[in-house]
Amino acid sequence: MSVNEWVLDGLIMLTLVVLAIRVLYTRELFKSVFLFIVFGLLMALAWVRLKAPDIALAEAAIGAGLTGVLLLDAARHFNRPRPIPHPKD
Amino acid sequence: MSQYLAYSITGMIIFALGLHGLVVLSHILRKIICINVMAGGVFLFLISVAARNFDEFPDPVPQAMLLTGVVVALSATAFAVALARRIYTVTGQAELIDEDDPS
Amino acid sequence: MSSPEKVTAQIKAPTSFLLGLACAGIALFLIAALIELPDEALGLTELSKQHMDESGVEHPVTAVLLNFRAYDTWLEVGVLLMAVMGMLLFQRRSDLRDIERMPAPDPVLNWLIQLLFPMMVLVSGYLLWMGKFSSGGAFQAGVVLGAGGVLLWLAGHPSISGFSGRLFRFLLTVGFGSFLLVAFYNVLLSQAILDYPVAYAGTIILIIEAAATISIAVTVAALIIGLQPVIRDRDRTPLEPH
């Protein structure tokens, strides 16, 4: 392992941890979801470094893409007033 | 310290971060995101264990587990989001707060 | 009701800090366990390499997924099926025909999707075929196809919501069903449940994978499209009794 590779790996790991913290504690829900998508993409990059490029592709498509669509849509839903009033209200 | 060990430790740190978020945060969607972050930590650990000591090809068993794991995580997330939206529609509550808890 | 915009901590700061310490402790324990792992890994690489000849495919991950550990894959397809069933169950519908359609897109987007969707189908088929030799296989192929379905729907096309109920349910279950058929056949011949004859292993795996790809694609698309509001949302009976 050369020094360059260690610097790259170190940067990926550090960014992953910082991103995880930002995902959890960002004030805005939308921003949190966007950061989660970035987190998924970076995770895929880490998997490429760990000799699993095919699974990294799957993670980029699923973890970042499809989960991102799901969560963004849900975040939009939660930021709207709820559609049906509850009968007990 | 090898590359795989460093990545496994990162995975564990991410797992613990997600766990803390899951306990502390109360918004349902945030809890779902926390579970996904925890899953990310576990995946990173499995991938790095598969890659240790293998130069030509990593251990295929953890990799196969991961491939299924990623898809299961997506379907579990989708189901959880569907449940969360239902909870929000019916109760108007986006926060999971224990009402008996005095704090 | 508090605004969902801000981070709301149910737990007060001191408790949160203590919980943080506890989680840090858990992380330390896990890391300590990691460091104690033996340096010489006794993984399953060698074992799977020895049996590659019997698997009918040439890529170790595909061999593990569809042959050595086919049980896992079978049950995993079952988990996907259950997620869709759970979602449809509490939405009180059995297909996606009453989903509200997206408005038709502008011509540029429409053109792009007409270009992209056939490519995605092609890539999906290629990934499925390539799984035998190298990276690829049912999961990647299914996800690409499913993402294509979601894209098509986002552009205002009916996508999987255009399927009739019977077709939709058939496509959802065909992956799980093909595993079940192989298992049933083997039980009749009193063999091990998911044991393929070596000569036909490659063909059987390709057929099962193709079925699983279709199921995974429809499941993934249904899980995302199914969350959209339905037409006549207000007329539907709420789930809870009045």
CSV table of C-alpha atoms in Angstrom, one decimal:
chain,number,residue,atom,x,y,z
A,1,MET,CA,0.0,0.0,0.0
A,2,SER,CA,1.4,3.3,-1.1
A,3,VAL,CA,1.1,6.5,0.8
A,4,ASN,CA,-1.3,7.9,-1.8
A,5,GLU,CA,-3.7,5.0,-1.4
A,6,TRP,CA,-3.6,5.5,2.4
A,7,VAL,CA,-4.4,9.2,2.0
A,8,LEU,CA,-7.3,8.3,-0.4
A,9,ASP,CA,-8.7,5.7,2.0
A,10,GLY,CA,-8.2,8.0,5.0
A,11,LEU,CA,-10.1,10.8,3.3
A,12,ILE,CA,-13.0,8.4,2.3
A,13,MET,CA,-13.3,7.1,5.9
A,14,LEU,CA,-13.1,10.5,7.5
A,15,THR,CA,-15.7,11.9,5.1
A,16,LEU,CA,-18.0,8.9,5.7
A,17,VAL,CA,-18.0,9.5,9.5
A,18,VAL,CA,-18.5,13.2,9.2
A,19,LEU,CA,-21.3,12.7,6.7
A,20,ALA,CA,-23.0,10.2,9.0
A,21,ILE,CA,-23.0,12.7,11.8
A,22,ARG,CA,-24.3,15.5,9.4
A,23,VAL,CA,-27.0,13.1,8.1
A,24,LEU,CA,-28.3,12.4,11.6
A,25,TYR,CA,-28.1,15.9,13.1
A,26,THR,CA,-28.8,18.3,10.3
A,27,ARG,CA,-31.8,20.6,11.2
A,28,GLU,CA,-33.7,20.3,7.9
A,29,LEU,CA,-35.2,17.0,6.9
A,30,PHE,CA,-34.6,17.6,3.2
A,31,LYS,CA,-31.0,18.4,3.7
A,32,SER,CA,-30.6,15.3,5.8
A,33,VAL,CA,-32.1,13.1,3.0
A,34,PHE,CA,-29.8,14.7,0.4
A,35,LEU,CA,-26.8,14.1,2.7
A,36,PHE,CA,-27.9,10.5,3.0
A,37,ILE,CA,-27.8,10.1,-0.8
A,38,VAL,CA,-24.2,11.5,-0.8
A,39,PHE,CA,-23.4,9.1,2.1
A,40,GLY,CA,-24.7,6.2,-0.1
A,41,LEU,CA,-22.6,7.3,-3.0
A,42,LEU,CA,-19.4,7.6,-0.9
A,43,MET,CA,-20.1,4.2,0.6
A,44,ALA,CA,-20.2,2.8,-2.9
A,45,LEU,CA,-16.8,4.4,-3.5
A,46,ALA,CA,-15.4,2.8,-0.3
A,47,TRP,CA,-16.7,-0.6,-1.6
A,48,VAL,CA,-14.8,-0.1,-4.9
A,49,ARG,CA,-11.7,0.4,-2.8
A,50,LEU,CA,-12.5,-2.9,-1.0
A,51,LYS,CA,-12.5,-4.9,-4.3
A,52,ALA,CA,-16.2,-5.2,-4.6
A,53,PRO,CA,-17.1,-3.1,-7.6
A,54,ASP,CA,-20.2,-5.0,-8.7
A,55,ILE,CA,-21.8,-4.6,-5.3
A,56,ALA,CA,-20.7,-1.0,-5.2
A,57,LEU,CA,-22.7,-0.5,-8.4
A,58,ALA,CA,-25.7,-2.1,-6.8
A,59,GLU,CA,-25.3,0.1,-3.8
A,60,ALA,CA,-25.0,3.3,-5.9
A,61,ALA,CA,-28.2,2.4,-7.7
A,62,ILE,CA,-30.2,1.1,-4.6
A,63,GLY,CA,-28.7,2.8,-1.6
A,64,ALA,CA,-28.3,6.2,-3.2
A,65,GLY,CA,-30.8,6.2,-6.0
A,66,LEU,CA,-33.9,4.3,-5.1
A,67,THR,CA,-33.7,4.8,-1.3
A,68,GLY,CA,-33.1,8.5,-2.0
A,69,VAL,CA,-36.2,8.7,-4.2
A,70,LEU,CA,-38.2,7.0,-1.4
A,71,LEU,CA,-36.9,9.2,1.4
A,72,LEU,CA,-37.2,12.5,-0.6
A,73,ASP,CA,-40.8,11.7,-1.4
A,74,ALA,CA,-41.5,10.8,2.2
A,75,ALA,CA,-39.8,14.0,3.4
A,76,ARG,CA,-42.1,16.0,1.0
A,77,HIS,CA,-45.1,14.2,2.4
A,78,PHE,CA,-44.1,15.0,6.0
A,79,ASN,CA,-43.6,18.6,5.3
A,80,ARG,CA,-47.1,19.0,3.9
A,81,PRO,CA,-50.1,19.3,6.1
A,82,ARG,CA,-51.6,15.8,6.5
A,83,PRO,CA,-54.2,14.9,3.8
A,84,ILE,CA,-57.1,13.3,5.8
A,85,PRO,CA,-58.2,14.7,9.1
A,86,HIS,CA,-58.5,12.2,11.9
A,87,PRO,CA,-62.1,11.5,13.0
A,88,LYS,CA,-61.3,12.0,16.6
A,89,ASP,CA,-60.0,15.6,16.0
B,1,MET,CA,-3.0,-1.6,10.6
B,2,SER,CA,-4.3,-2.8,7.3
B,3,GLN,CA,-6.8,-1.3,4.9
B,4,TYR,CA,-9.5,-3.7,5.8
B,5,LEU,CA,-9.2,-3.2,9.5
B,6,ALA,CA,-9.4,0.6,9.1
B,7,TYR,CA,-12.6,0.3,7.0
B,8,SER,CA,-14.1,-2.2,9.5
B,9,ILE,CA,-13.5,0.3,12.3
B,10,THR,CA,-15.1,3.0,10.3
B,11,GLY,CA,-18.0,0.7,9.8
B,12,MET,CA,-18.4,0.2,13.5
B,13,ILE,CA,-18.2,3.9,14.2
B,14,ILE,CA,-20.9,4.6,11.7
B,15,PHE,CA,-23.0,1.8,13.2
B,16,ALA,CA,-22.7,3.3,16.7
B,17,LEU,CA,-23.5,6.8,15.3
B,18,GLY,CA,-26.6,5.5,13.7
B,19,LEU,CA,-27.6,3.7,16.9
B,20,HIS,CA,-27.3,6.9,18.9
B,21,GLY,CA,-29.4,8.8,16.4
B,22,LEU,CA,-32.0,6.0,16.5
B,23,VAL,CA,-32.4,6.4,20.2
B,24,VAL,CA,-32.2,10.2,20.5
B,25,LEU,CA,-34.1,11.5,17.5
B,26,SER,CA,-37.9,11.2,17.5
B,27,HIS,CA,-39.0,12.1,14.0
B,28,ILE,CA,-40.1,8.8,12.3
B,29,LEU,CA,-38.3,9.6,9.0
B,30,ARG,CA,-35.1,10.4,10.8
B,31,LYS,CA,-35.3,7.1,12.7
B,32,ILE,CA,-35.7,5.3,9.3
B,33,ILE,CA,-32.6,7.2,8.0
B,34,CYS,CA,-30.7,6.2,11.2
B,35,ILE,CA,-31.5,2.5,10.6
B,36,ASN,CA,-30.2,2.9,7.0
B,37,VAL,CA,-27.0,4.6,8.4
B,38,MET,CA,-26.6,1.6,10.8
B,39,ALA,CA,-27.1,-0.8,7.9
B,40,GLY,CA,-24.4,1.1,6.0
B,41,GLY,CA,-21.9,0.5,8.8
B,42,VAL,CA,-22.7,-3.2,8.9
B,43,PHE,CA,-22.3,-3.4,5.1
B,44,LEU,CA,-19.0,-1.7,5.2
B,45,PHE,CA,-17.8,-4.1,7.9
B,46,LEU,CA,-18.9,-7.2,5.9
B,47,ILE,CA,-17.3,-5.9,2.7
B,48,SER,CA,-14.0,-5.2,4.4
B,49,VAL,CA,-14.0,-8.6,6.1
B,50,ALA,CA,-14.5,-10.2,2.7
B,51,ALA,CA,-11.5,-8.3,1.3
B,52,ARG,CA,-9.0,-9.2,4.0
B,53,ASN,CA,-6.0,-11.4,3.0
B,54,PHE,CA,-7.4,-12.0,-0.5
B,55,ASP,CA,-5.4,-10.6,-3.3
B,56,GLU,CA,-7.0,-12.1,-6.4
B,57,PHE,CA,-10.7,-12.4,-5.4
B,58,PRO,CA,-12.4,-11.6,-2.1
B,59,ASP,CA,-14.5,-14.1,-0.1
B,60,PRO,CA,-17.7,-14.5,-2.2
B,61,VAL,CA,-20.0,-15.5,0.7
B,62,PRO,CA,-20.1,-12.1,2.5
B,63,GLN,CA,-20.4,-10.4,-0.9
B,64,ALA,CA,-23.4,-12.5,-1.8
B,65,MET,CA,-24.9,-11.8,1.6
B,66,LEU,CA,-24.4,-8.1,1.0
B,67,LEU,CA,-26.0,-8.1,-2.4
B,68,THR,CA,-29.2,-9.6,-0.9
B,69,GLY,CA,-28.8,-7.4,2.2
B,70,VAL,CA,-28.8,-4.2,0.1
B,71,VAL,CA,-32.0,-5.2,-1.6
B,72,VAL,CA,-33.7,-6.3,1.7
B,73,ALA,CA,-32.7,-2.9,3.2
B,74,LEU,CA,-34.4,-1.1,0.4
B,75,SER,CA,-37.6,-3.2,0.8
B,76,ALA,CA,-37.6,-2.8,4.5
B,77,THR,CA,-37.1,1.0,4.1
B,78,ALA,CA,-40.0,1.2,1.7
B,79,PHE,CA,-42.3,-0.7,4.0
B,80,ALA,CA,-41.2,1.5,7.0
B,81,VAL,CA,-41.9,4.6,4.9
B,82,ALA,CA,-45.3,3.3,4.0
B,83,LEU,CA,-46.1,2.6,7.7
B,84,ALA,CA,-44.7,6.0,8.7
B,85,ARG,CA,-46.9,7.8,6.1
B,86,ARG,CA,-49.9,5.9,7.3
B,87,ILE,CA,-49.1,6.9,10.9
B,88,TYR,CA,-48.8,10.6,9.9
B,89,THR,CA,-52.0,10.4,7.9
B,90,VAL,CA,-54.0,8.8,10.7
B,91,THR,CA,-52.6,10.6,13.8
B,92,GLY,CA,-51.0,13.7,12.4
B,93,GLN,CA,-48.0,12.9,14.5
B,94,ALA,CA,-44.6,12.8,12.8
B,95,GLU,CA,-42.8,12.3,16.1
B,96,LEU,CA,-42.6,9.1,18.1
B,97,ILE,CA,-42.9,10.4,21.6
B,98,ASP,CA,-43.7,8.2,24.6
B,99,GLU,CA,-46.6,10.0,26.2
B,100,ASP,CA,-46.0,8.3,29.6
B,101,ASP,CA,-42.5,9.5,29.7
B,102,PRO,CA,-42.3,12.5,32.1
B,103,SER,CA,-39.1,13.9,30.6
C,1,MET,CA,-47.8,19.6,17.0
C,2,SER,CA,-44.2,20.6,16.5
C,3,SER,CA,-42.8,21.4,13.1
C,4,PRO,CA,-41.2,18.4,11.4
C,5,GLU,CA,-38.5,20.7,9.9
C,6,LYS,CA,-36.3,20.9,13.0
C,7,VAL,CA,-34.3,18.1,14.7
C,8,THR,CA,-36.5,17.2,17.6
C,9,ALA,CA,-34.8,15.3,20.3
C,10,GLN,CA,-37.2,13.5,22.5
C,11,ILE,CA,-34.5,13.1,25.0
C,12,LYS,CA,-32.9,16.0,26.9
C,13,ALA,CA,-29.3,17.0,26.3
C,14,PRO,CA,-27.7,15.3,29.4
C,15,THR,CA,-29.5,12.0,28.8
C,16,SER,CA,-28.5,12.3,25.1
C,17,PHE,CA,-24.9,12.8,26.1
C,18,LEU,CA,-25.0,9.7,28.4
C,19,LEU,CA,-26.5,7.7,25.5
C,20,GLY,CA,-23.7,9.0,23.3
C,21,LEU,CA,-21.2,7.6,25.8
C,22,ALA,CA,-23.0,4.3,25.9
C,23,CYS,CA,-22.9,4.1,22.0
C,24,ALA,CA,-19.3,5.1,22.1
C,25,GLY,CA,-18.8,2.2,24.5
C,26,ILE,CA,-20.5,-0.2,22.1
C,27,ALA,CA,-18.3,1.0,19.3
C,28,LEU,CA,-15.2,0.4,21.4
C,29,PHE,CA,-16.3,-3.1,22.2
C,30,LEU,CA,-17.0,-3.8,18.6
C,31,ILE,CA,-13.6,-2.4,17.6
C,32,ALA,CA,-11.9,-4.5,20.3
C,33,ALA,CA,-13.6,-7.6,18.9
C,34,LEU,CA,-12.4,-6.6,15.4
C,35,ILE,CA,-8.8,-6.3,16.5
C,36,GLU,CA,-8.9,-9.7,18.1
C,37,LEU,CA,-9.9,-11.4,14.8
C,38,PRO,CA,-7.1,-13.7,13.7
C,39,ASP,CA,-4.9,-12.3,10.9
C,40,GLU,CA,-5.0,-15.4,8.9
C,41,ALA,CA,-8.6,-15.4,7.6
C,42,LEU,CA,-10.2,-18.8,7.2
C,43,GLY,CA,-12.8,-17.5,4.8
C,44,LEU,CA,-14.8,-19.6,2.3
C,45,THR,CA,-12.9,-18.5,-0.8
C,46,GLU,CA,-11.0,-21.7,-1.1
C,47,LEU,CA,-14.0,-23.9,-0.4
C,48,SER,CA,-16.1,-22.1,-3.0
C,49,LYS,CA,-13.2,-22.2,-5.5
C,50,GLN,CA,-13.1,-26.0,-5.1
C,51,HIS,CA,-16.7,-26.5,-5.9
C,52,MET,CA,-16.9,-24.0,-8.8
C,53,ASP,CA,-17.0,-26.9,-11.4
C,54,GLU,CA,-20.2,-28.2,-9.9
C,55,SER,CA,-22.0,-24.9,-9.8
C,56,GLY,CA,-22.8,-24.4,-13.5
C,57,VAL,CA,-21.6,-20.8,-13.5
C,58,GLU,CA,-18.2,-19.2,-13.6
C,59,HIS,CA,-18.6,-16.3,-11.2
C,60,PRO,CA,-18.1,-17.1,-7.5
C,61,VAL,CA,-20.7,-14.5,-6.2
C,62,THR,CA,-23.3,-15.9,-8.6
C,63,ALA,CA,-22.4,-19.4,-7.6
C,64,VAL,CA,-22.9,-18.6,-3.9
C,65,LEU,CA,-26.1,-16.7,-4.5
C,66,LEU,CA,-27.9,-19.2,-6.8
C,67,ASN,CA,-26.3,-22.5,-6.0
C,68,PHE,CA,-24.3,-22.9,-2.7
C,69,ARG,CA,-26.5,-20.6,-0.7
C,70,ALA,CA,-29.6,-20.7,-2.8
C,71,TYR,CA,-31.7,-20.9,0.3
C,72,ASP,CA,-30.7,-17.4,1.3
C,73,THR,CA,-31.6,-16.0,-2.0
C,74,TRP,CA,-34.9,-17.8,-2.0
C,75,LEU,CA,-35.9,-16.5,1.4
C,76,GLU,CA,-34.6,-13.1,0.4
C,77,VAL,CA,-36.9,-13.0,-2.6
C,78,GLY,CA,-39.6,-14.0,-0.1
C,79,VAL,CA,-38.7,-11.0,2.1
C,80,LEU,CA,-39.2,-8.7,-0.9
C,81,LEU,CA,-42.5,-10.3,-1.6
C,82,MET,CA,-43.6,-9.8,2.0
C,83,ALA,CA,-42.6,-6.2,2.0
C,84,VAL,CA,-44.9,-5.6,-1.0
C,85,MET,CA,-47.7,-7.7,0.5
C,86,GLY,CA,-47.4,-5.7,3.8
C,87,MET,CA,-47.6,-2.4,1.9
C,88,LEU,CA,-50.6,-3.5,-0.2
C,89,LEU,CA,-52.3,-5.0,2.8
C,90,PHE,CA,-52.6,-1.9,4.8
C,91,GLN,CA,-53.3,0.2,1.8
C,92,ARG,CA,-56.2,-2.1,1.2
C,93,ARG,CA,-55.5,-2.8,-2.5
C,94,SER,CA,-54.3,-5.8,-4.5
C,95,ASP,CA,-52.7,-4.0,-7.4
C,96,LEU,CA,-51.6,-0.5,-8.4
C,97,ARG,CA,-54.2,0.3,-11.0
C,98,ASP,CA,-55.8,3.1,-8.9
C,99,ILE,CA,-52.5,5.0,-8.5
C,100,GLU,CA,-52.6,8.6,-9.5
C,101,ARG,CA,-50.6,9.2,-12.7
C,102,MET,CA,-47.9,11.8,-13.0
C,103,PRO,CA,-48.6,14.7,-15.4
C,104,ALA,CA,-47.2,14.2,-18.9
C,105,PRO,CA,-43.7,15.6,-19.1
C,106,ASP,CA,-42.3,18.1,-21.6
C,107,PRO,CA,-41.1,16.8,-24.9
C,108,VAL,CA,-37.4,16.8,-24.1
C,109,LEU,CA,-37.9,14.6,-21.0
C,110,ASN,CA,-40.2,12.4,-23.0
C,111,TRP,CA,-37.6,12.0,-25.7
C,112,LEU,CA,-34.9,11.2,-23.1
C,113,ILE,CA,-37.0,8.6,-21.5
C,114,GLN,CA,-37.9,7.0,-24.8
C,115,LEU,CA,-34.1,6.7,-25.4
C,116,LEU,CA,-33.2,5.6,-21.9
C,117,PHE,CA,-35.9,3.0,-21.1
C,118,PRO,CA,-35.0,0.6,-23.9
C,119,MET,CA,-31.3,1.0,-22.9
C,120,MET,CA,-32.2,0.1,-19.3
C,121,VAL,CA,-34.0,-3.0,-20.5
C,122,LEU,CA,-31.0,-3.9,-22.6
C,123,VAL,CA,-28.5,-3.3,-19.7
C,124,SER,CA,-30.7,-5.3,-17.4
C,125,GLY,CA,-30.7,-8.3,-19.8
C,126,TYR,CA,-27.0,-8.0,-20.3
C,127,LEU,CA,-26.3,-7.9,-16.5
C,128,LEU,CA,-28.5,-11.0,-16.1
C,129,TRP,CA,-26.6,-12.9,-18.8
C,130,MET,CA,-23.2,-11.6,-17.5
C,131,GLY,CA,-23.9,-12.9,-14.0
C,132,LYS,CA,-22.7,-16.4,-15.2
C,133,PHE,CA,-19.2,-15.2,-16.0
C,134,SER,CA,-18.5,-12.0,-14.0
C,135,SER,CA,-20.1,-9.2,-12.0
C,136,GLY,CA,-23.8,-9.0,-12.5
C,137,GLY,CA,-26.8,-11.2,-11.9
C,138,ALA,CA,-30.4,-11.2,-10.8
C,139,PHE,CA,-30.2,-8.4,-8.2
C,140,GLN,CA,-28.4,-5.9,-10.3
C,141,ALA,CA,-30.5,-6.7,-13.4
C,142,GLY,CA,-33.7,-6.5,-11.3
C,143,VAL,CA,-32.8,-3.2,-9.8
C,144,VAL,CA,-31.9,-1.6,-13.1
C,145,LEU,CA,-35.2,-2.8,-14.6
C,146,GLY,CA,-37.1,-1.7,-11.6
C,147,ALA,CA,-35.5,1.7,-11.7
C,148,GLY,CA,-36.5,1.9,-15.4
C,149,GLY,CA,-40.1,1.2,-14.4
C,150,VAL,CA,-40.0,4.0,-11.8
C,151,LEU,CA,-38.5,6.4,-14.4
C,152,LEU,CA,-41.2,5.5,-16.9
C,153,TRP,CA,-43.9,6.2,-14.3
C,154,LEU,CA,-42.3,9.5,-13.2
C,155,ALA,CA,-42.6,10.6,-16.8
C,156,GLY,CA,-46.4,10.1,-16.8
C,157,HIS,CA,-46.5,6.6,-18.4
C,158,PRO,CA,-48.6,3.9,-16.7
C,159,SER,CA,-45.5,1.6,-16.1
C,160,ILE,CA,-46.4,-1.2,-13.7
C,161,SER,CA,-49.7,0.5,-12.7
C,162,GLY,CA,-50.9,-0.4,-16.1
C,163,PHE,CA,-50.7,-4.1,-15.4
C,164,SER,CA,-53.9,-5.9,-14.6
C,165,GLY,CA,-54.2,-7.3,-11.1
C,166,ARG,CA,-53.6,-10.9,-12.1
C,167,LEU,CA,-50.5,-10.1,-14.2
C,168,PHE,CA,-49.1,-7.8,-11.5
C,169,ARG,CA,-49.5,-10.5,-8.8
C,170,PHE,CA,-48.1,-13.2,-11.2
C,171,LEU,CA,-45.0,-11.1,-11.9
C,172,LEU,CA,-44.5,-10.4,-8.2
C,173,THR,CA,-44.5,-14.1,-7.2
C,174,VAL,CA,-42.8,-15.6,-10.3
C,175,GLY,CA,-39.3,-15.4,-8.7
C,176,PHE,CA,-40.3,-17.0,-5.4
C,177,GLY,CA,-42.4,-19.5,-7.3
C,178,SER,CA,-39.6,-20.7,-9.6
C,179,PHE,CA,-37.5,-21.5,-6.5
C,180,LEU,CA,-40.5,-23.3,-5.0
C,181,LEU,CA,-41.0,-25.4,-8.2
C,182,VAL,CA,-37.3,-26.5,-8.2
C,183,ALA,CA,-37.6,-27.4,-4.5
C,184,PHE,CA,-40.9,-29.2,-5.1
C,185,TYR,CA,-39.5,-31.2,-7.9
C,186,ASN,CA,-36.5,-32.2,-5.8
C,187,VAL,CA,-38.7,-33.2,-2.9
C,188,LEU,CA,-40.6,-35.5,-5.3
C,189,LEU,CA,-37.4,-37.1,-6.3
C,190,SER,CA,-36.4,-37.2,-2.7
C,191,GLN,CA,-33.2,-35.1,-3.3
C,192,ALA,CA,-31.9,-32.2,-1.3
C,193,ILE,CA,-34.3,-29.4,-1.7
C,194,LEU,CA,-32.3,-27.0,-3.8
C,195,ASP,CA,-29.9,-29.4,-5.4
C,196,TYR,CA,-29.4,-29.0,-9.2
C,197,PRO,CA,-28.0,-31.7,-11.4
C,198,VAL,CA,-24.5,-30.6,-12.4
C,199,ALA,CA,-25.1,-31.0,-16.1
C,200,TYR,CA,-28.1,-28.6,-16.1
C,201,ALA,CA,-27.1,-26.3,-13.2
C,202,GLY,CA,-26.2,-23.4,-15.5
C,203,THR,CA,-29.5,-23.5,-17.4
C,204,ILE,CA,-31.6,-23.9,-14.2
C,205,ILE,CA,-29.8,-21.0,-12.6
C,206,LEU,CA,-30.3,-18.8,-15.6
C,207,ILE,CA,-34.1,-19.6,-15.6
C,208,ILE,CA,-34.4,-19.0,-11.9
C,209,GLU,CA,-32.4,-15.8,-12.2
C,210,ALA,CA,-34.6,-14.5,-15.0
C,211,ALA,CA,-37.7,-15.1,-13.0
C,212,ALA,CA,-36.1,-13.5,-9.9
C,213,THR,CA,-35.0,-10.5,-12.0
C,214,ILE,CA,-38.6,-9.9,-13.1
C,215,SER,CA,-39.9,-10.3,-9.6
C,216,ILE,CA,-37.3,-8.0,-8.1
C,217,ALA,CA,-37.9,-5.4,-10.8
C,218,VAL,CA,-41.7,-5.4,-10.2
C,219,THR,CA,-41.3,-5.4,-6.4
C,220,VAL,CA,-38.8,-2.5,-6.4
C,221,ALA,CA,-41.0,-0.5,-8.7
C,222,ALA,CA,-44.2,-1.3,-6.8
C,223,LEU,CA,-42.6,-0.4,-3.4
C,224,ILE,CA,-41.8,3.1,-4.7
C,225,ILE,CA,-44.8,3.7,-7.0
C,226,GLY,CA,-47.2,2.2,-4.4
C,227,LEU,CA,-46.4,5.0,-1.9
C,228,GLN,CA,-48.1,7.6,-4.1
C,229,PRO,CA,-51.5,8.8,-3.4
C,230,VAL,CA,-54.4,7.0,-5.1
C,231,ILE,CA,-57.1,8.6,-7.2
C,232,ARG,CA,-60.2,9.3,-5.0
C,233,ASP,CA,-58.0,9.4,-1.9
C,234,ARG,CA,-60.7,11.0,0.2
C,235,ASP,CA,-63.4,8.5,-0.8
C,236,ARG,CA,-61.5,5.6,0.4
C,237,THR,CA,-62.5,4.1,3.7
C,238,PRO,CA,-59.9,4.8,6.4
C,239,LEU,CA,-58.2,1.8,8.0
C,240,GLU,CA,-59.4,2.4,11.5
C,241,PRO,CA,-63.0,1.7,12.6
C,242,HIS,CA,-65.1,4.8,13.2
